[in-house]
């Protein structure tokens, strides 16, 4: 597709369950980002990939959160033992590269809304 | 102090009004600055970059004051379609790369007919 695609768009799960959220970036974009947005807040950085490797995962809140991008394209955000506080919109974004060619412009997907009951 | 702080809003203005949003940032090493727009239940999208000399894009004017660590966005002749949340965004990466943008909480603008 033309834009960043995220699935599922909505996920409702029970506390303690495992969840995977998928992101398919814009074709050719080497940089991929995960952000989390809670109600009434701005997006909060989680992790950044340049190619296959996680260049910066300092925003992941704890070790229940993990993300992969094995082939440098699609990425999966994995959340183990979900807690009610994990409920939020998880936004994925991509950019042509992590450099300054187009500084500041991230192309976001529509997000995956996670609700933990 | 939060890294990026914005006017809490919400702002309710009539069509044609001029409205200004303010934002302050705490990290003096911040290199680049942006305003993003987010429509209700939609993803954020880049509205405009903010340059030290100030910059204008149609009805929108952005200003940066590095000494005061202050950023502003002015919208003139507001339209109904300007109704959205406006996010102040700061990039602290010294290499000038895109990543690790820090977003403010956003200010909700509603333009009324």
mmCIF file of C-alpha atoms in Angstrom:
data_model
loop_
_atom_site.group_PDB
_atom_site.id
_atom_site.type_symbol
_atom_site.label_atom_id
_atom_site.label_comp_id
_atom_site.label_asym_id
_atom_site.label_seq_id
_atom_site.Cartn_x
_atom_site.Cartn_y
_atom_site.Cartn_z
ATOM 1 C CA UNK A 1 0.000 0.000 0.000
ATOM 2 C CA UNK A 2 0.927 3.645 -0.240
ATOM 3 C CA UNK A 3 1.068 4.351 3.484
ATOM 4 C CA UNK A 4 2.143 2.708 6.719
ATOM 5 C CA UNK A 5 -0.163 -0.183 7.477
ATOM 6 C CA UNK A 6 -0.843 -1.442 10.995
ATOM 7 C CA UNK A 7 -2.774 -4.495 12.103
ATOM 8 C CA UNK A 8 -4.927 -5.108 13.977
ATOM 9 C CA UNK A 9 -6.620 -1.741 14.141
ATOM 10 C CA UNK A 10 -8.237 -2.755 17.423
ATOM 11 C CA UNK A 11 -7.231 -5.419 19.903
ATOM 12 C CA UNK A 12 -9.064 -6.262 23.106
ATOM 13 C CA UNK A 13 -7.350 -8.711 25.401
ATOM 14 C CA UNK A 14 -7.386 -9.840 28.992
ATOM 15 C CA UNK A 15 -4.808 -8.993 31.582
ATOM 16 C CA UNK A 16 -1.889 -11.406 31.456
ATOM 17 C CA UNK A 17 -2.258 -12.338 27.798
ATOM 18 C CA UNK A 18 0.352 -11.996 25.046
ATOM 19 C CA UNK A 19 -0.196 -9.541 22.194
ATOM 20 C CA UNK A 20 1.502 -8.910 18.849
ATOM 21 C CA UNK A 21 1.037 -5.729 16.840
ATOM 22 C CA UNK A 22 2.235 -5.577 13.257
ATOM 23 C CA UNK A 23 3.562 -2.689 11.196
ATOM 24 C CA UNK A 24 4.201 -2.647 7.459
ATOM 25 C CA UNK A 25 6.149 0.532 6.604
ATOM 26 C CA UNK A 26 6.158 2.493 3.382
ATOM 27 C CA UNK A 27 8.121 0.572 0.774
ATOM 28 C CA UNK A 28 11.749 1.619 0.709
ATOM 29 C CA UNK A 29 11.723 3.334 4.095
ATOM 30 C CA UNK A 30 14.672 2.058 6.082
ATOM 31 C CA UNK A 31 13.805 3.734 9.383
ATOM 32 C CA UNK A 32 10.890 2.458 11.471
ATOM 33 C CA UNK A 33 9.615 3.768 14.783
ATOM 34 C CA UNK A 34 7.127 2.646 17.402
ATOM 35 C CA UNK A 35 5.340 5.194 19.558
ATOM 36 C CA UNK A 36 2.615 4.818 22.162
ATOM 37 C CA UNK A 37 -0.136 7.377 22.683
ATOM 38 C CA UNK A 38 -2.406 7.398 25.710
ATOM 39 C CA UNK A 39 -5.628 9.390 25.834
ATOM 40 C CA UNK A 40 -4.942 13.103 26.155
ATOM 41 C CA UNK A 41 -1.217 12.690 25.668
ATOM 42 C CA UNK A 42 1.193 13.104 22.798
ATOM 43 C CA UNK A 43 2.934 10.108 21.216
ATOM 44 C CA UNK A 44 5.720 8.685 23.370
ATOM 45 C CA UNK A 45 8.817 7.136 21.762
ATOM 46 C CA UNK A 46 9.310 3.404 22.281
ATOM 47 C CA UNK A 47 11.881 2.080 19.822
ATOM 48 C CA UNK A 48 13.633 2.932 16.560
ATOM 49 C CA UNK A 49 14.931 0.559 13.888
ATOM 50 C CA UNK A 50 17.402 1.385 11.185
ATOM 51 C CA UNK A 51 17.209 -1.597 8.864
ATOM 52 C CA UNK A 52 16.969 -4.829 10.835
ATOM 53 C CA UNK A 53 18.576 -3.634 14.032
ATOM 54 C CA UNK A 54 17.071 -1.744 16.931
ATOM 55 C CA UNK A 55 19.182 1.411 16.990
ATOM 56 C CA UNK A 56 17.501 2.761 20.118
ATOM 57 C CA UNK A 57 15.112 0.870 22.392
ATOM 58 C CA UNK A 58 15.413 3.202 25.350
ATOM 59 C CA UNK A 59 11.712 4.048 25.283
ATOM 60 C CA UNK A 60 10.456 0.535 25.938
ATOM 61 C CA UNK A 61 8.863 0.761 29.391
ATOM 62 C CA UNK A 62 10.030 -2.626 30.692
ATOM 63 C CA UNK A 63 11.115 -6.095 29.594
ATOM 64 C CA UNK A 64 7.562 -7.177 28.806
ATOM 65 C CA UNK A 65 7.878 -5.132 25.630
ATOM 66 C CA UNK A 66 9.944 -6.329 22.700
ATOM 67 C CA UNK A 67 10.048 -5.505 18.994
ATOM 68 C CA UNK A 68 11.619 -7.148 15.964
ATOM 69 C CA UNK A 69 12.180 -6.318 12.332
ATOM 70 C CA UNK A 70 13.888 -9.459 10.985
ATOM 71 C CA UNK A 71 14.036 -8.562 7.298
ATOM 72 C CA UNK A 72 14.277 -4.810 7.557
ATOM 73 C CA UNK A 73 10.700 -4.210 6.482
ATOM 74 C CA UNK A 74 7.737 -5.428 8.560
ATOM 75 C CA UNK A 75 8.041 -4.996 12.303
ATOM 76 C CA UNK A 76 6.211 -6.661 15.169
ATOM 77 C CA UNK A 77 5.770 -5.171 18.622
ATOM 78 C CA UNK A 78 5.300 -7.890 21.218
ATOM 79 C CA UNK A 79 3.842 -7.375 24.664
ATOM 80 C CA UNK A 80 3.954 -10.168 27.215
ATOM 81 C CA UNK A 81 1.760 -10.504 30.313
ATOM 82 C CA UNK A 82 -0.302 -7.481 29.383
ATOM 83 C CA UNK A 83 -1.437 -5.100 32.107
ATOM 84 C CA UNK A 84 -4.332 -2.639 32.154
ATOM 85 C CA UNK A 85 -1.814 0.208 31.999
ATOM 86 C CA UNK A 86 -0.659 -1.022 28.594
ATOM 87 C CA UNK A 87 -3.968 0.125 27.107
ATOM 88 C CA UNK A 88 -3.153 2.798 24.535
ATOM 89 C CA UNK A 89 -2.870 3.520 20.828
ATOM 90 C CA UNK A 90 0.330 2.020 19.442
ATOM 91 C CA UNK A 91 1.576 4.035 16.487
ATOM 92 C CA UNK A 92 4.126 2.903 13.958
ATOM 93 C CA UNK A 93 5.948 5.361 11.702
ATOM 94 C CA UNK A 94 8.545 5.150 8.987
ATOM 95 C CA UNK A 95 10.837 7.565 7.200
ATOM 96 C CA UNK A 96 13.083 7.268 4.156
ATOM 97 C CA UNK A 97 16.102 7.009 6.423
ATOM 98 C CA UNK A 98 17.150 8.045 9.885
ATOM 99 C CA UNK A 99 19.248 10.885 8.549
ATOM 100 C CA UNK A 100 18.525 14.511 7.958
ATOM 101 C CA UNK A 101 17.213 14.241 4.405
ATOM 102 C CA UNK A 102 13.690 14.936 5.598
ATOM 103 C CA UNK A 103 14.184 15.904 9.221
ATOM 104 C CA UNK A 104 11.200 15.625 11.451
ATOM 105 C CA UNK A 105 8.839 14.049 8.974
ATOM 106 C CA UNK A 106 7.654 10.705 10.170
ATOM 107 C CA UNK A 107 4.868 8.976 8.265
ATOM 108 C CA UNK A 108 2.544 7.413 10.813
ATOM 109 C CA UNK A 109 0.132 4.556 10.407
ATOM 110 C CA UNK A 110 -3.395 4.790 11.783
ATOM 111 C CA UNK A 111 -2.370 2.841 14.842
ATOM 112 C CA UNK A 112 -3.406 -0.257 16.732
ATOM 113 C CA UNK A 113 -5.681 0.488 19.669
ATOM 114 C CA UNK A 114 -4.970 -1.959 22.482
ATOM 115 C CA UNK A 115 -7.435 -2.412 25.330
ATOM 116 C CA UNK A 116 -6.463 -4.646 28.228
ATOM 117 C CA UNK A 117 -9.411 -5.666 30.386
ATOM 118 C CA UNK B 1 9.791 20.022 34.142
ATOM 119 C CA UNK B 2 8.424 18.107 31.153
ATOM 120 C CA UNK B 3 10.548 18.022 28.007
ATOM 121 C CA UNK B 4 7.898 19.688 25.872
ATOM 122 C CA UNK B 5 5.057 21.699 27.374
ATOM 123 C CA UNK B 6 2.132 23.204 25.513
ATOM 124 C CA UNK B 7 -0.877 25.355 26.280
ATOM 125 C CA UNK B 8 -3.415 22.952 27.775
ATOM 126 C CA UNK B 9 -6.353 24.244 25.718
ATOM 127 C CA UNK B 10 -8.904 23.533 24.506
ATOM 128 C CA UNK B 11 -9.258 26.530 22.235
ATOM 129 C CA UNK B 12 -12.698 27.315 20.820
ATOM 130 C CA UNK B 13 -12.669 30.087 18.234
ATOM 131 C CA UNK B 14 -15.050 31.377 15.552
ATOM 132 C CA UNK B 15 -14.241 31.038 11.872
ATOM 133 C CA UNK B 16 -11.913 33.781 10.720
ATOM 134 C CA UNK B 17 -10.262 34.228 14.099
ATOM 135 C CA UNK B 18 -6.526 34.299 14.683
ATOM 136 C CA UNK B 19 -5.264 31.818 17.232
ATOM 137 C CA UNK B 20 -1.800 31.271 18.683
ATOM 138 C CA UNK B 21 -0.327 28.214 20.354
ATOM 139 C CA UNK B 22 2.732 28.304 22.559
ATOM 140 C CA UNK B 23 5.215 25.641 23.492
ATOM 141 C CA UNK B 24 8.354 25.481 25.638
ATOM 142 C CA UNK B 25 11.061 22.839 25.689
ATOM 143 C CA UNK B 26 13.533 21.979 28.417
ATOM 144 C CA UNK B 27 16.540 20.592 26.564
ATOM 145 C CA UNK B 28 18.740 23.440 25.356
ATOM 146 C CA UNK B 29 20.583 20.994 23.071
ATOM 147 C CA UNK B 30 17.440 20.503 20.984
ATOM 148 C CA UNK B 31 18.256 20.881 17.317
ATOM 149 C CA UNK B 32 15.051 20.941 15.358
ATOM 150 C CA UNK B 33 11.428 21.748 15.949
ATOM 151 C CA UNK B 34 8.129 20.966 14.317
ATOM 152 C CA UNK B 35 4.384 21.272 14.542
ATOM 153 C CA UNK B 36 2.318 18.196 13.822
ATOM 154 C CA UNK B 37 -1.437 18.084 13.394
ATOM 155 C CA UNK B 38 -3.614 15.206 14.584
ATOM 156 C CA UNK B 39 -7.252 14.922 13.622
ATOM 157 C CA UNK B 40 -9.637 13.107 15.952
ATOM 158 C CA UNK B 41 -8.920 9.347 15.964
ATOM 159 C CA UNK B 42 -6.320 9.770 13.240
ATOM 160 C CA UNK B 43 -2.544 9.602 13.066
ATOM 161 C CA UNK B 44 -0.293 12.663 13.510
ATOM 162 C CA UNK B 45 0.923 14.370 10.351
ATOM 163 C CA UNK B 46 3.684 16.926 9.888
ATOM 164 C CA UNK B 47 2.245 20.435 9.566
ATOM 165 C CA UNK B 48 5.456 22.416 9.322
ATOM 166 C CA UNK B 49 9.022 22.692 10.499
ATOM 167 C CA UNK B 50 10.055 25.632 12.666
ATOM 168 C CA UNK B 51 13.142 27.607 11.745
ATOM 169 C CA UNK B 52 15.111 30.143 13.773
ATOM 170 C CA UNK B 53 14.248 32.922 11.342
ATOM 171 C CA UNK B 54 10.558 32.109 11.555
ATOM 172 C CA UNK B 55 8.645 30.664 8.665
ATOM 173 C CA UNK B 56 5.261 30.988 7.069
ATOM 174 C CA UNK B 57 3.117 28.588 5.079
ATOM 175 C CA UNK B 58 -0.068 30.251 3.911
ATOM 176 C CA UNK B 59 -2.165 31.064 6.962
ATOM 177 C CA UNK B 60 0.296 29.375 9.316
ATOM 178 C CA UNK B 61 3.330 31.062 10.877
ATOM 179 C CA UNK B 62 5.836 29.335 13.132
ATOM 180 C CA UNK B 63 8.379 31.077 15.344
ATOM 181 C CA UNK B 64 11.311 29.833 17.381
ATOM 182 C CA UNK B 65 13.127 31.618 20.198
ATOM 183 C CA UNK B 66 16.154 29.549 21.156
ATOM 184 C CA UNK B 67 17.185 31.829 24.017
ATOM 185 C CA UNK B 68 13.800 31.400 25.694
ATOM 186 C CA UNK B 69 13.360 27.796 24.449
ATOM 187 C CA UNK B 70 9.976 28.780 23.115
ATOM 188 C CA UNK B 71 8.073 27.829 19.969
ATOM 189 C CA UNK B 72 4.835 29.259 18.650
ATOM 190 C CA UNK B 73 2.288 28.592 15.932
ATOM 191 C CA UNK B 74 -0.058 31.277 14.648
ATOM 192 C CA UNK B 75 -3.097 30.451 12.544
ATOM 193 C CA UNK B 76 -4.759 33.344 10.753
ATOM 194 C CA UNK B 77 -8.260 33.402 9.281
ATOM 195 C CA UNK B 78 -9.057 30.039 10.862
ATOM 196 C CA UNK B 79 -11.258 27.590 8.958
ATOM 197 C CA UNK B 80 -13.560 24.849 10.189
ATOM 198 C CA UNK B 81 -11.088 22.368 8.712
ATOM 199 C CA UNK B 82 -8.360 23.640 11.056
ATOM 200 C CA UNK B 83 -10.135 21.901 13.957
ATOM 201 C CA UNK B 84 -7.613 19.357 15.245
ATOM 202 C CA UNK B 85 -5.018 18.775 17.930
ATOM 203 C CA UNK B 86 -1.729 20.585 17.343
ATOM 204 C CA UNK B 87 1.355 18.853 18.650
ATOM 205 C CA UNK B 88 4.608 20.659 19.401
ATOM 206 C CA UNK B 89 7.551 18.392 18.568
ATOM 207 C CA UNK B 90 11.232 18.642 19.409
ATOM 208 C CA UNK B 91 14.157 16.591 18.114
ATOM 209 C CA UNK B 92 17.111 16.442 20.480
ATOM 210 C CA UNK B 93 19.355 14.323 18.264
ATOM 211 C CA UNK B 94 22.570 16.251 17.593
ATOM 212 C CA UNK B 95 23.106 14.406 14.330
ATOM 213 C CA UNK B 96 19.926 15.855 12.926
ATOM 214 C CA UNK B 97 18.293 12.514 12.301
ATOM 215 C CA UNK B 98 14.581 12.012 12.403
ATOM 216 C CA UNK B 99 14.222 9.694 15.281
ATOM 217 C CA UNK B 100 13.306 10.116 18.904
ATOM 218 C CA UNK B 101 11.035 13.056 18.370
ATOM 219 C CA UNK B 102 9.567 14.242 21.656
ATOM 220 C CA UNK B 103 5.934 15.285 21.400
ATOM 221 C CA UNK B 104 3.999 17.659 23.596
ATOM 222 C CA UNK B 105 0.566 16.671 24.886
ATOM 223 C CA UNK B 106 -1.097 18.666 22.157
ATOM 224 C CA UNK B 107 -3.568 21.514 22.138
ATOM 225 C CA UNK B 108 -7.087 20.912 20.893
ATOM 226 C CA UNK B 109 -8.487 23.563 18.568
ATOM 227 C CA UNK B 110 -12.142 23.732 17.629
ATOM 228 C CA UNK B 111 -13.165 26.285 15.024
ATOM 229 C CA UNK B 112 -16.890 27.058 15.195
ATOM 230 C CA UNK B 113 -19.133 28.307 12.365
#
